[in-house]
mmCIF file of C-alpha atoms in Angstrom:
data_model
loop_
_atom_site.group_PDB
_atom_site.id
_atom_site.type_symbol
_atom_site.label_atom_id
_atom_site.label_comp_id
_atom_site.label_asym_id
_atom_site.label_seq_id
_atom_site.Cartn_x
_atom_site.Cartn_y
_atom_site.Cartn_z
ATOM 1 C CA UNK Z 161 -6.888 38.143 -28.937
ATOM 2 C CA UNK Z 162 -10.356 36.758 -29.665
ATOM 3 C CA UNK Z 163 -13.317 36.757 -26.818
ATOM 4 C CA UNK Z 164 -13.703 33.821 -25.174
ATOM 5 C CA UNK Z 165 -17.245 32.617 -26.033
ATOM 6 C CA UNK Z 166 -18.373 33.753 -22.093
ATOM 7 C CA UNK Z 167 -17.631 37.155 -22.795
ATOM 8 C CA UNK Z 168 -18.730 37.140 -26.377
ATOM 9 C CA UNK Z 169 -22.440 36.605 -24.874
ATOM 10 C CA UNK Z 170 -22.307 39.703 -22.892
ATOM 11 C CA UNK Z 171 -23.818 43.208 -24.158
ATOM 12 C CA UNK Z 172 -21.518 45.365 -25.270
ATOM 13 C CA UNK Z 173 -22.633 47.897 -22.917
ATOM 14 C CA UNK Z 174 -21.301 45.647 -19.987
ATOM 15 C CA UNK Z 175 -17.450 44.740 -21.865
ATOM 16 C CA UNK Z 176 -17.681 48.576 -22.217
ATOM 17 C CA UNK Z 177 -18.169 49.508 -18.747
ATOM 18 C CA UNK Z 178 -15.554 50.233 -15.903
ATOM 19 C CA UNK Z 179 -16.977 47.518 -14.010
ATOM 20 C CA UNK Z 180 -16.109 45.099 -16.264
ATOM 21 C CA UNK Z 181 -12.395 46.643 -16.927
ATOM 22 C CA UNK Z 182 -12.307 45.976 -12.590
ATOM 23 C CA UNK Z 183 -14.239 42.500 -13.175
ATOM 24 C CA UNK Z 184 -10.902 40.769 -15.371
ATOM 25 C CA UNK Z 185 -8.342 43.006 -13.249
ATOM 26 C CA UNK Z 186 -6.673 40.821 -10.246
ATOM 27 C CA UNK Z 187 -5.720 42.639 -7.067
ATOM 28 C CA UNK Z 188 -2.461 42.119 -8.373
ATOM 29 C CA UNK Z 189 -2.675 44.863 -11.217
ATOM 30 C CA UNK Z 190 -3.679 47.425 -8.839
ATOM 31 C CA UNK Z 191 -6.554 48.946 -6.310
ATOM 32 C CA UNK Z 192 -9.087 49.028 -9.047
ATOM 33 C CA UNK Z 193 -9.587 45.292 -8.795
ATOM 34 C CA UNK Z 194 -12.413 42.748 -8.781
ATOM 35 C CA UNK Z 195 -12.682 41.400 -5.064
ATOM 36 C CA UNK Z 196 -15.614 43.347 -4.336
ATOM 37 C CA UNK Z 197 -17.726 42.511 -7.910
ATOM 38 C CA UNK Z 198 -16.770 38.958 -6.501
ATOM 39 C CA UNK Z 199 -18.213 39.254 -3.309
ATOM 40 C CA UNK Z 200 -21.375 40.972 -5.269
ATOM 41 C CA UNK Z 201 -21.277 37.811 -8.159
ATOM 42 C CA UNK Z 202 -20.824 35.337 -5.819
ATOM 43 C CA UNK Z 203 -24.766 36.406 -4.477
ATOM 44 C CA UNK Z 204 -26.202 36.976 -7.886
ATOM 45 C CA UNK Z 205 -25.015 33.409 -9.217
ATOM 46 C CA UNK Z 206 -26.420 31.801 -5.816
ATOM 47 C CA UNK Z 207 -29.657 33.421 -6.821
ATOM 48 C CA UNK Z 208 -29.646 32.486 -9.991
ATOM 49 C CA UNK Z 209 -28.888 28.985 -9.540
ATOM 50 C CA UNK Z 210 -31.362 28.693 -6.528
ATOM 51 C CA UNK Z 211 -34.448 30.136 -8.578
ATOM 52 C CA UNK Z 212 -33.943 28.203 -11.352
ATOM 53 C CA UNK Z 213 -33.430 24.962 -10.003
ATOM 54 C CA UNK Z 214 -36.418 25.533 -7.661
ATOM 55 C CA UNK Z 215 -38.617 25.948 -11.319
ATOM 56 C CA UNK Z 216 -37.121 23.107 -12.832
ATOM 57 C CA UNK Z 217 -37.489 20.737 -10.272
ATOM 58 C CA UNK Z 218 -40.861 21.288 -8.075
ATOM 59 C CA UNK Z 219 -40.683 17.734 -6.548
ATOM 60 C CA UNK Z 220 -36.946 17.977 -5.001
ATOM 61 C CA UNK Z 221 -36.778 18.643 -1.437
ATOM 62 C CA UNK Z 222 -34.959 21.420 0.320
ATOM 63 C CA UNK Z 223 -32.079 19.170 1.440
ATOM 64 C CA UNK Z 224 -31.400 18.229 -2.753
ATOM 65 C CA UNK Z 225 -31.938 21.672 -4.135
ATOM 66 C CA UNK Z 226 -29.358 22.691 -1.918
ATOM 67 C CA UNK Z 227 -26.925 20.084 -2.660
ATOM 68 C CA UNK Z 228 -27.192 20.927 -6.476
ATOM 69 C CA UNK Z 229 -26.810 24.430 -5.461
ATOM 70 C CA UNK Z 230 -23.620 23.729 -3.999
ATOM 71 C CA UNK Z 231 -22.812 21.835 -6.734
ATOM 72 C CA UNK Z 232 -23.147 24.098 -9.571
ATOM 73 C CA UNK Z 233 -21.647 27.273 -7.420
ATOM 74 C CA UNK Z 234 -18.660 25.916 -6.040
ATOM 75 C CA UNK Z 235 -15.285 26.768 -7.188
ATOM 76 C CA UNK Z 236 -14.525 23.766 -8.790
ATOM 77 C CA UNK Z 237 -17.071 24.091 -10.973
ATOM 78 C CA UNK Z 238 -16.918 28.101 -11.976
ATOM 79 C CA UNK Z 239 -13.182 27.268 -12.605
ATOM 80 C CA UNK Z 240 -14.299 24.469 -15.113
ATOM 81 C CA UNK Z 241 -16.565 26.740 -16.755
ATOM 82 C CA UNK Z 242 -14.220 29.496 -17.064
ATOM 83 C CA UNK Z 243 -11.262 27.380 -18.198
ATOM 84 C CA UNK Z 244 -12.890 25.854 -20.739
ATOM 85 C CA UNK Z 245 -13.603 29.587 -22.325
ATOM 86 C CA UNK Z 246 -9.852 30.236 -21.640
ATOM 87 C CA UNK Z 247 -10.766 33.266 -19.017
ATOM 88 C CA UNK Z 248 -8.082 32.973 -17.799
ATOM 89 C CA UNK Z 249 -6.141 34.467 -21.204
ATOM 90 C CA UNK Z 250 -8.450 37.532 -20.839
ATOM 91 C CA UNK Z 251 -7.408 38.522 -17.298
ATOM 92 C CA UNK Z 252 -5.016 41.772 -16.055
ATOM 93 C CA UNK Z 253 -2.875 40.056 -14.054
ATOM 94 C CA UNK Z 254 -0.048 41.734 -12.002
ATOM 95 C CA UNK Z 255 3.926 40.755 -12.980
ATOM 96 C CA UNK Z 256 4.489 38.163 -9.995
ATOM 97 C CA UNK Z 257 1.081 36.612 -11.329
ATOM 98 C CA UNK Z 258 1.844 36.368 -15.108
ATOM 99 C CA UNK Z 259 5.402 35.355 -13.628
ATOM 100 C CA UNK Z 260 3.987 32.381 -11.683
ATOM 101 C CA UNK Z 261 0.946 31.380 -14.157
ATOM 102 C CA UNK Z 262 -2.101 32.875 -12.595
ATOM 103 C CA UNK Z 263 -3.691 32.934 -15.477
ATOM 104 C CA UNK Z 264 -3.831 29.483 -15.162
ATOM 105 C CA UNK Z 265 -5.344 29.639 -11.330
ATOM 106 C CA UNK Z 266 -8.049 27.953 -10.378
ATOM 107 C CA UNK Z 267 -8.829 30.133 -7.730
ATOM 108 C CA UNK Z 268 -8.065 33.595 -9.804
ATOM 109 C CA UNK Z 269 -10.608 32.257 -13.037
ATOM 110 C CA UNK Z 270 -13.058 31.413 -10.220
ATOM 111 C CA UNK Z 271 -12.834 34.886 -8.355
ATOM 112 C CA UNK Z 272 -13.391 36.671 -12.357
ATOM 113 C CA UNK Z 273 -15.854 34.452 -13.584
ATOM 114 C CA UNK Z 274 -17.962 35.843 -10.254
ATOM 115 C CA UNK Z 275 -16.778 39.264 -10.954
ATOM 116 C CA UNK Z 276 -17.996 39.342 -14.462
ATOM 117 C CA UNK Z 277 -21.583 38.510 -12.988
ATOM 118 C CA UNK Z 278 -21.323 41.042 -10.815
ATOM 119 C CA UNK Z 279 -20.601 43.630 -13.324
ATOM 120 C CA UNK Z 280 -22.850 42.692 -15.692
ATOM 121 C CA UNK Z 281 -25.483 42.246 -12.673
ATOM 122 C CA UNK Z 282 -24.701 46.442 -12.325
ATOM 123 C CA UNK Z 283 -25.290 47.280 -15.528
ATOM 124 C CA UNK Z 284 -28.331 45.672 -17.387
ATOM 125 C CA UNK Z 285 -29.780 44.036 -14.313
ATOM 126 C CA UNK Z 286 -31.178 40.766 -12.812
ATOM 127 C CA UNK Z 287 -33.401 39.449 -15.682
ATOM 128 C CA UNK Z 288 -30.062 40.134 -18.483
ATOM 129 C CA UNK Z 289 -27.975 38.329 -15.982
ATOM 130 C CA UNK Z 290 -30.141 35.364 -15.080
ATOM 131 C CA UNK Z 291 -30.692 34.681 -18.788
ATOM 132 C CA UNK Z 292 -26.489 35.420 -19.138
ATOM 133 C CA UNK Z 293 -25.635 33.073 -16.431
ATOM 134 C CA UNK Z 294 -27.875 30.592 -18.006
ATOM 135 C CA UNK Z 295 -26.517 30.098 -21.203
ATOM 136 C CA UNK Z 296 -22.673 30.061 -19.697
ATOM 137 C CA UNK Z 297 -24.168 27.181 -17.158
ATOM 138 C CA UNK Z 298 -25.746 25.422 -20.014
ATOM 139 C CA UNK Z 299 -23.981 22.253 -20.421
ATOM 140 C CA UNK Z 300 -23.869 22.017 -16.461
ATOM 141 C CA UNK Z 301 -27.049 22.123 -16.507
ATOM 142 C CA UNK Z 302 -27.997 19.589 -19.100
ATOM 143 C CA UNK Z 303 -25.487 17.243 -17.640
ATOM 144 C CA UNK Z 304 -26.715 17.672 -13.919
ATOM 145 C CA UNK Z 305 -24.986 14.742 -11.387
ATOM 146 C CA UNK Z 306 -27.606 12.273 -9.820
ATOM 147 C CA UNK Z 307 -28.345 13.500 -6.392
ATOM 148 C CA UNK Z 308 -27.233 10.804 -4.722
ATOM 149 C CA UNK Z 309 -23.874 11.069 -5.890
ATOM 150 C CA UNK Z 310 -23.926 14.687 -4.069
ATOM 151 C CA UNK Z 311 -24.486 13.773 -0.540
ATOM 152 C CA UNK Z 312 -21.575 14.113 1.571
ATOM 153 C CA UNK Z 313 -19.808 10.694 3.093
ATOM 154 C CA UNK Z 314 -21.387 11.213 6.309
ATOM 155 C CA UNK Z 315 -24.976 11.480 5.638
ATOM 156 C CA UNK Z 316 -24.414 8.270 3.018
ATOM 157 C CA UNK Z 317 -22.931 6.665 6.101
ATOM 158 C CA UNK Z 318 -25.554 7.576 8.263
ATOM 159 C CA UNK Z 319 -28.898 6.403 5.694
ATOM 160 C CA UNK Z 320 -26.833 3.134 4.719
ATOM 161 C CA UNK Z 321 -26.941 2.593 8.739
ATOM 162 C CA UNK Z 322 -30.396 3.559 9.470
ATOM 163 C CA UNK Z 323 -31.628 1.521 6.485
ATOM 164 C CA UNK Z 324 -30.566 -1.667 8.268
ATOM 165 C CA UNK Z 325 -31.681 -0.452 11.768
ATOM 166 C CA UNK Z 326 -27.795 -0.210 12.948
ATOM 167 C CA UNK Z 327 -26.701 2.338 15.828
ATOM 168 C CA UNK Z 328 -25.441 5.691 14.284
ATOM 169 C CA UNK Z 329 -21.640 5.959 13.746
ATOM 170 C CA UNK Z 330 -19.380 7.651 16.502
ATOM 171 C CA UNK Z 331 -17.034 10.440 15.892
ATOM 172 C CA UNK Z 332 -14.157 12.494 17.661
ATOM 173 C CA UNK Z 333 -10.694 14.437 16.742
ATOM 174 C CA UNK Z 334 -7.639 12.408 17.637
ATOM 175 C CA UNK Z 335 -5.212 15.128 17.218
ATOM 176 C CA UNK Z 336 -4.832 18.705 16.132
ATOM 177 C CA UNK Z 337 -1.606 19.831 15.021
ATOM 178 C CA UNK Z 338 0.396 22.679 13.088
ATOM 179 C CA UNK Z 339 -0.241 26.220 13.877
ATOM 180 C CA UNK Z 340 -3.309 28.099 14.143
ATOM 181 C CA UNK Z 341 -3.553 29.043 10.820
ATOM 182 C CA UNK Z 342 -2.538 25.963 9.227
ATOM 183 C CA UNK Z 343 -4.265 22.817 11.645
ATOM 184 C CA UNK Z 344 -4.759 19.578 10.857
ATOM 185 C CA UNK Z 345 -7.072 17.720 12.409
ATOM 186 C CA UNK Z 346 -7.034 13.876 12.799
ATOM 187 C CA UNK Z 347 -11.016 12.014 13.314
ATOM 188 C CA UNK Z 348 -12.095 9.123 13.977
ATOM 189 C CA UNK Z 349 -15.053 7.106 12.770
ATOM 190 C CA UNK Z 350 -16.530 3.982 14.622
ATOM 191 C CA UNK Z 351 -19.546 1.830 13.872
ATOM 192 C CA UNK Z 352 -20.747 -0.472 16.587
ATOM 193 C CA UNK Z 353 -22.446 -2.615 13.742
ATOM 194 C CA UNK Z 354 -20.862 -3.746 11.940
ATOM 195 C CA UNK Z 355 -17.413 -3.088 13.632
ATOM 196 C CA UNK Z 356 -15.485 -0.685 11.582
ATOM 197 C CA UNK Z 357 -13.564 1.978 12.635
ATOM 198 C CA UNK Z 358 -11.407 4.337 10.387
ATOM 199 C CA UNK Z 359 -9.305 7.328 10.817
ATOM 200 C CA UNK Z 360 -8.242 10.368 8.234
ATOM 201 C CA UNK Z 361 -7.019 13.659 8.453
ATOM 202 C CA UNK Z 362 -8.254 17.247 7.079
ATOM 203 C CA UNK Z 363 -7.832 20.864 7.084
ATOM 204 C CA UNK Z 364 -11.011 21.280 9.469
ATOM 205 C CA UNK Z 365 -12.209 18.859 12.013
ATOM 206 C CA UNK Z 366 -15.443 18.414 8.948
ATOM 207 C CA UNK Z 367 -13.273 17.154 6.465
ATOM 208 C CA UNK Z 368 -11.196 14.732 9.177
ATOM 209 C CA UNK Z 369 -14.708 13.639 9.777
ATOM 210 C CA UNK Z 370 -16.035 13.549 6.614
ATOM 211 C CA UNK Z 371 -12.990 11.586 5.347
ATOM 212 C CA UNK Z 372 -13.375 9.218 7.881
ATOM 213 C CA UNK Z 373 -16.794 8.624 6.948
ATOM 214 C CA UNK Z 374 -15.950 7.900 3.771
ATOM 215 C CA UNK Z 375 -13.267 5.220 4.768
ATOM 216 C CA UNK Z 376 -16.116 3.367 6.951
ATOM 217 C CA UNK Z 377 -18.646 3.373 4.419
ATOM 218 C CA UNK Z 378 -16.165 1.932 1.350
ATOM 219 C CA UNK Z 379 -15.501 -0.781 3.733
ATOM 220 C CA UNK Z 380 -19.087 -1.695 5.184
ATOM 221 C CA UNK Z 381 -20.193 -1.181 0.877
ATOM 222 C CA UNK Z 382 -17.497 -3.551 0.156
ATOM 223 C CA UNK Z 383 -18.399 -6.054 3.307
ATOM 224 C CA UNK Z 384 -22.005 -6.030 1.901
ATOM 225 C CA UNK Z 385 -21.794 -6.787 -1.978
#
C-alpha cells in the first residue's frame, strides 16, 4: 500500500517508532492505542497553529487569531486534511470498525491525524513538528477564510445591531428534552428592533442559541437589502 503523502513527509525515524505504530492503531485494535498521542497532538497542533498565525498576521486582534485558530484545528478541518491523504487506508482498525467503515470516520481520521503529531512531536521535537505540521496545513493555509465569515451567528447578530444603534437581541431556552445524556434544547431569539423573533433547536443550549441567531439575522439581512 503506498504512503499517503502526510506520512511520506515524516522522518523515518518517527514511521519507525512505537509511537507511531500506537499513533494509526484505534482503541479498537487493542490497549496499545492512540487516545493519549491524541490528547498530546491535539496541544502541539494548537501551538503550532497559534504561533504561526500570530507571525503572519501582527495586525489581527486577539478575538480573530482565535477564530482562525478554531478554524484550522477543528475536526472538520483535520478530517479534510487527512481524507484527502486517504489516512484513513493507513489505520489499524479493530473488526467491528473495518466491519462498519471506520476507516472512513470522520471522527477516527481526526483522532490519528492528532496522534501522528503527537508522535512525531516525541520523537524529533517541536521545531521538526512545527515545520511538519506546516507543510500538511499548507493549502489551508494559503486558502485562509475571510474573518468575517468566521464569527459565530450571534456576535454577527449582535455588531449588525449595534451598527444601527438597535437594543441587543434577547435570548432564553424554551424547552429541554430527551435524557441527560442526549438533551435538546429549544432557544429563542427576539429583537425589539426591528421585530423578529426566531426559534431553533441544538444539542447544547449554545447551539439552540446560536441557531436562533442565525434565523434572526437571515431575516433582518434579507429585510435590509
Amino acid at each position: 500500500m503506498a504512503l499517503p503523502r502526510m506520512l511520506q513527509l515524516l522522518d523515518d525515524r518517527v514511521r519507525e517508532s512505537d509511537w507511531f505504530t500506537k499513533a494509526i492503531t484505534h482503541r479498537s485494535a487493542g490497549r496499545k492505542n492512540n487516545e493519549r498521542l491524541e490528547f498530546l497532538g491535539d496541544s502541539v497542533l494548537s501551538l503550532i497553529i497559534a504561533n504561526h498565525l500570530f507571525e503572519r498576521f501582527p495586525d489581527v486582534d486577539e478575538g480573530d487569531l482565535s477564530r482562525l485558530r478554531s478554524h484550522l484545528v477543528r475536526g472538520s478541518t483535520l478530517s479534510r486534511i487527512a481524507g484527502a491523504n486517504q489516512l484513513g487506508d493507513y489505520l489499524k482498525l479493530g473488526a467491528g470498525e473495518l466491519k462498519s467503515g471506520g476507516f472512513r470516520r470522520e471522527s477516527i481520521m481526526e483522532d490519528a491525524f492528532e496522534a501522528i503529531i503527537g508522535a512525531t512531536y516525541l520523537v524529533m521535537g517541536l521545531d521538526y513538528t512545527r515545520d511538519y505540521v506546516l507543510s500538511v496545513y499548507r493549502d489551508e493555509l494559503e486558502n485562509l477564510p475571510e474573518l468575517e465569515s468566521l464569527k459565530d451567528p450571534k456576535s454577527r447578530l449582535q455588531e449588525w445591531l449595534q451598527s444601527r444603534s438597535f437594543p441587543l437581541p434577547e435570548y432564553r431556552v424554551l424547552d429541554i428534552s430527551g435524557k441527560a445524556h442526549k438533551q435538546v434544547f429549544t432557544a429563542e431569539c427576539r429583537l425589539s428592533q426591528p421585530e423578529v423573533t426566531t426559534r431553533a433547536s441544538g444539542s447544547s443550549r449554545r447551539k439552540a442559541e446560536q441557531a436562533a441567531a442565525a434565523k434572526a439575522l437571515d431575516i433582518v439581512l434579507q429585510q435590509s437589502s
